[in-house]
């Protein structure tokens, strides 16, 4: 028996920059919207973002999220701190199951993001402390500027690790690529690429991490090395399983496939933000959410006009 009271125009799963941007747009389209969020936005980990246009002094991720929440609620969005456990299709819409209640909606926007893989052997305390001080970073596009001319390490290998090291090389000449386990698995051509761009290769694993002032010291099998910042390049988990379970097409890398209006392969089911392959940036998440919300509005209007 159904346990839901209201059927929303749109249920947004995820309350990060993508989900909250969509909620602002949907509310302003006079649509009823519910946001369910499990409270683990990657944006909440940002001590201060400095590349978001319109914030010349930068803004902390948590502050940005709070402001976006307030803005969405001001236009009628309901936001609840709940994790969606499963989504099912029903005629003309969907239901979402949480621990305490079910919710129903005509459309769903999945904005569940990704979670970065953490460096093995780093305690949670040290991780959070290093992140807050800029000694640990996850996003060269976001904050490579902040390590200009400083010593930086990337924990990773293969094409992903080397690409990230090469990207950071345009900020600093002191770039070290540390293999997570033992020797690097780079082929001779990749090793030559690293040598050519002056990237130093070191064997892992990282046996110990320590914070010294605002720098990070890594103990490797060959000894201790100190860096201004370390970037893990170990990939991420993409939270697309709720959509995959109802048949939405997901790429081999786990990202949701969408059309130019952010529609997945399941009618009425949309996706935006990091859960879709893209730049993994706040501005990109916001842009995709605006496109998705407008498509949702237009697709719902096609079915039944929303005259005032
Ligand atoms: C350390 C760090 C620094 C960064 N710095 C910058 C920067 O300076 N500039 C920039 O543009 N970008 C930066 N980024 C990237 C930026 O944070 C992301 O691109 C952005 O947060 C993506 O937004 P999103 O809404 O797609 O996903 P997220 O912000 O990750 O939000 C996803 C939300 O969905 C929720 N969720 C997941 N599954 C469920 C479920 N089953 N039920 C309910 N809720 C669920 C999560 O709890 C989370 O709140 C940084 C990232 C990190 C980690």
PDB file of N, CA and C in Angstrom, residues 1-8 34 78 88 90-91 93-97 100-105:
ATOM      1  N   UNK A   1       0.838  -1.201   0.000  1.00  0.00           N
ATOM      2  CA  UNK A   1       0.000   0.000   0.000  1.00  0.00           C
ATOM      3  C   UNK A   1       0.878   1.259   0.000  1.00  0.00           C
ATOM      4  N   UNK A   2       0.496   2.241  -0.818  1.00  0.00           N
ATOM      5  CA  UNK A   2       1.321   3.460  -0.911  1.00  0.00           C
ATOM      6  C   UNK A   2       1.317   4.212   0.412  1.00  0.00           C
ATOM      7  N   UNK A   3       2.493   4.725   0.810  1.00  0.00           N
ATOM      8  CA  UNK A   3       2.606   5.426   2.083  1.00  0.00           C
ATOM      9  C   UNK A   3       2.783   6.927   1.880  1.00  0.00           C
ATOM     10  N   UNK A   4       2.621   7.424   0.647  1.00  0.00           N
ATOM     11  CA  UNK A   4       2.874   8.843   0.399  1.00  0.00           C
ATOM     12  C   UNK A   4       1.581   9.644   0.402  1.00  0.00           C
ATOM     13  N   UNK A   5       1.716  10.960   0.789  1.00  0.00           N
ATOM     14  CA  UNK A   5       0.526  11.822   0.867  1.00  0.00           C
ATOM     15  C   UNK A   5       0.388  12.715  -0.361  1.00  0.00           C
ATOM     16  N   UNK A   6       1.529  13.210  -0.857  1.00  0.00           N
ATOM     17  CA  UNK A   6       1.517  14.202  -1.929  1.00  0.00           C
ATOM     18  C   UNK A   6       2.237  13.632  -3.120  1.00  0.00           C
ATOM     19  N   UNK A   7       1.814  14.024  -4.302  1.00  0.00           N
ATOM     20  CA  UNK A   7       2.591  13.663  -5.496  1.00  0.00           C
ATOM     21  C   UNK A   7       3.209  14.952  -6.033  1.00  0.00           C
ATOM     22  N   UNK A   8       4.520  15.062  -5.939  1.00  0.00           N
ATOM     23  CA  UNK A   8       5.233  16.277  -6.353  1.00  0.00           C
ATOM     24  C   UNK A   8       5.398  16.309  -7.870  1.00  0.00           C
ATOM     25  N   UNK A  34      10.303  18.567  -4.120  1.00  0.00           N
ATOM     26  CA  UNK A  34      10.839  18.038  -2.867  1.00  0.00           C
ATOM     27  C   UNK A  34      12.285  17.645  -3.131  1.00  0.00           C
ATOM     28  N   UNK A  78      10.555  22.111  -0.809  1.00  0.00           N
ATOM     29  CA  UNK A  78      10.649  21.444   0.496  1.00  0.00           C
ATOM     30  C   UNK A  78      11.945  20.630   0.476  1.00  0.00           C
ATOM     31  N   UNK A  88      11.211   3.462  -7.676  1.00  0.00           N
ATOM     32  CA  UNK A  88      10.433   2.553  -8.530  1.00  0.00           C
ATOM     33  C   UNK A  88       9.592   3.377  -9.491  1.00  0.00           C
ATOM     34  N   UNK A  90       6.068   4.074 -11.503  1.00  0.00           N
ATOM     35  CA  UNK A  90       4.633   3.789 -11.411  1.00  0.00           C
ATOM     36  C   UNK A  90       3.979   4.532 -12.579  1.00  0.00           C
ATOM     37  N   UNK A  91       2.727   4.290 -12.893  1.00  0.00           N
ATOM     38  CA  UNK A  91       2.142   4.932 -14.069  1.00  0.00           C
ATOM     39  C   UNK A  91       2.302   6.457 -13.992  1.00  0.00           C
ATOM     40  N   UNK A  93       4.835   8.275 -13.345  1.00  0.00           N
ATOM     41  CA  UNK A  93       5.751   8.873 -12.361  1.00  0.00           C
ATOM     42  C   UNK A  93       6.604   7.854 -11.636  1.00  0.00           C
ATOM     43  N   UNK A  94       6.993   8.235 -10.426  1.00  0.00           N
ATOM     44  CA  UNK A  94       7.956   7.421  -9.664  1.00  0.00           C
ATOM     45  C   UNK A  94       7.633   7.483  -8.175  1.00  0.00           C
ATOM     46  N   UNK A  95       8.094   6.473  -7.452  1.00  0.00           N
ATOM     47  CA  UNK A  95       8.093   6.565  -5.990  1.00  0.00           C
ATOM     48  C   UNK A  95       9.532   6.387  -5.511  1.00  0.00           C
ATOM     49  N   UNK A  96       9.814   7.047  -4.401  1.00  0.00           N
ATOM     50  CA  UNK A  96      11.152   6.925  -3.805  1.00  0.00           C
ATOM     51  C   UNK A  96      10.978   6.449  -2.382  1.00  0.00           C
ATOM     52  N   UNK A  97      11.807   5.485  -2.015  1.00  0.00           N
ATOM     53  CA  UNK A  97      11.706   4.894  -0.677  1.00  0.00           C
ATOM     54  C   UNK A  97      12.831   5.441   0.201  1.00  0.00           C
ATOM     55  N   UNK A 100      11.991   6.062   6.553  1.00  0.00           N
ATOM     56  CA  UNK A 100      10.776   6.313   7.322  1.00  0.00           C
ATOM     57  C   UNK A 100       9.527   6.535   6.477  1.00  0.00           C
ATOM     58  N   UNK A 101       9.686   6.844   5.191  1.00  0.00           N
ATOM     59  CA  UNK A 101       8.501   7.170   4.380  1.00  0.00           C
ATOM     60  C   UNK A 101       8.801   6.976   2.910  1.00  0.00           C
ATOM     61  N   UNK A 102       7.715   6.889   2.116  1.00  0.00           N
ATOM     62  CA  UNK A 102       7.861   6.869   0.663  1.00  0.00           C
ATOM     63  C   UNK A 102       7.371   8.202   0.111  1.00  0.00           C
ATOM     64  N   UNK A 103       7.873   8.590  -1.045  1.00  0.00           N
ATOM     65  CA  UNK A 103       7.477   9.849  -1.674  1.00  0.00           C
ATOM     66  C   UNK A 103       7.166   9.570  -3.135  1.00  0.00           C
ATOM     67  N   UNK A 104       6.221  10.349  -3.680  1.00  0.00           N
ATOM     68  CA  UNK A 104       5.841  10.142  -5.078  1.00  0.00           C
ATOM     69  C   UNK A 104       6.017  11.431  -5.866  1.00  0.00           C
ATOM     70  N   UNK A 105       6.362  11.290  -7.134  1.00  0.00           N
ATOM     71  CA  UNK A 105       6.553  12.468  -7.982  1.00  0.00           C
ATOM     72  C   UNK A 105       6.322  12.101  -9.442  1.00  0.00           C
TER      73      UNK A 105
END
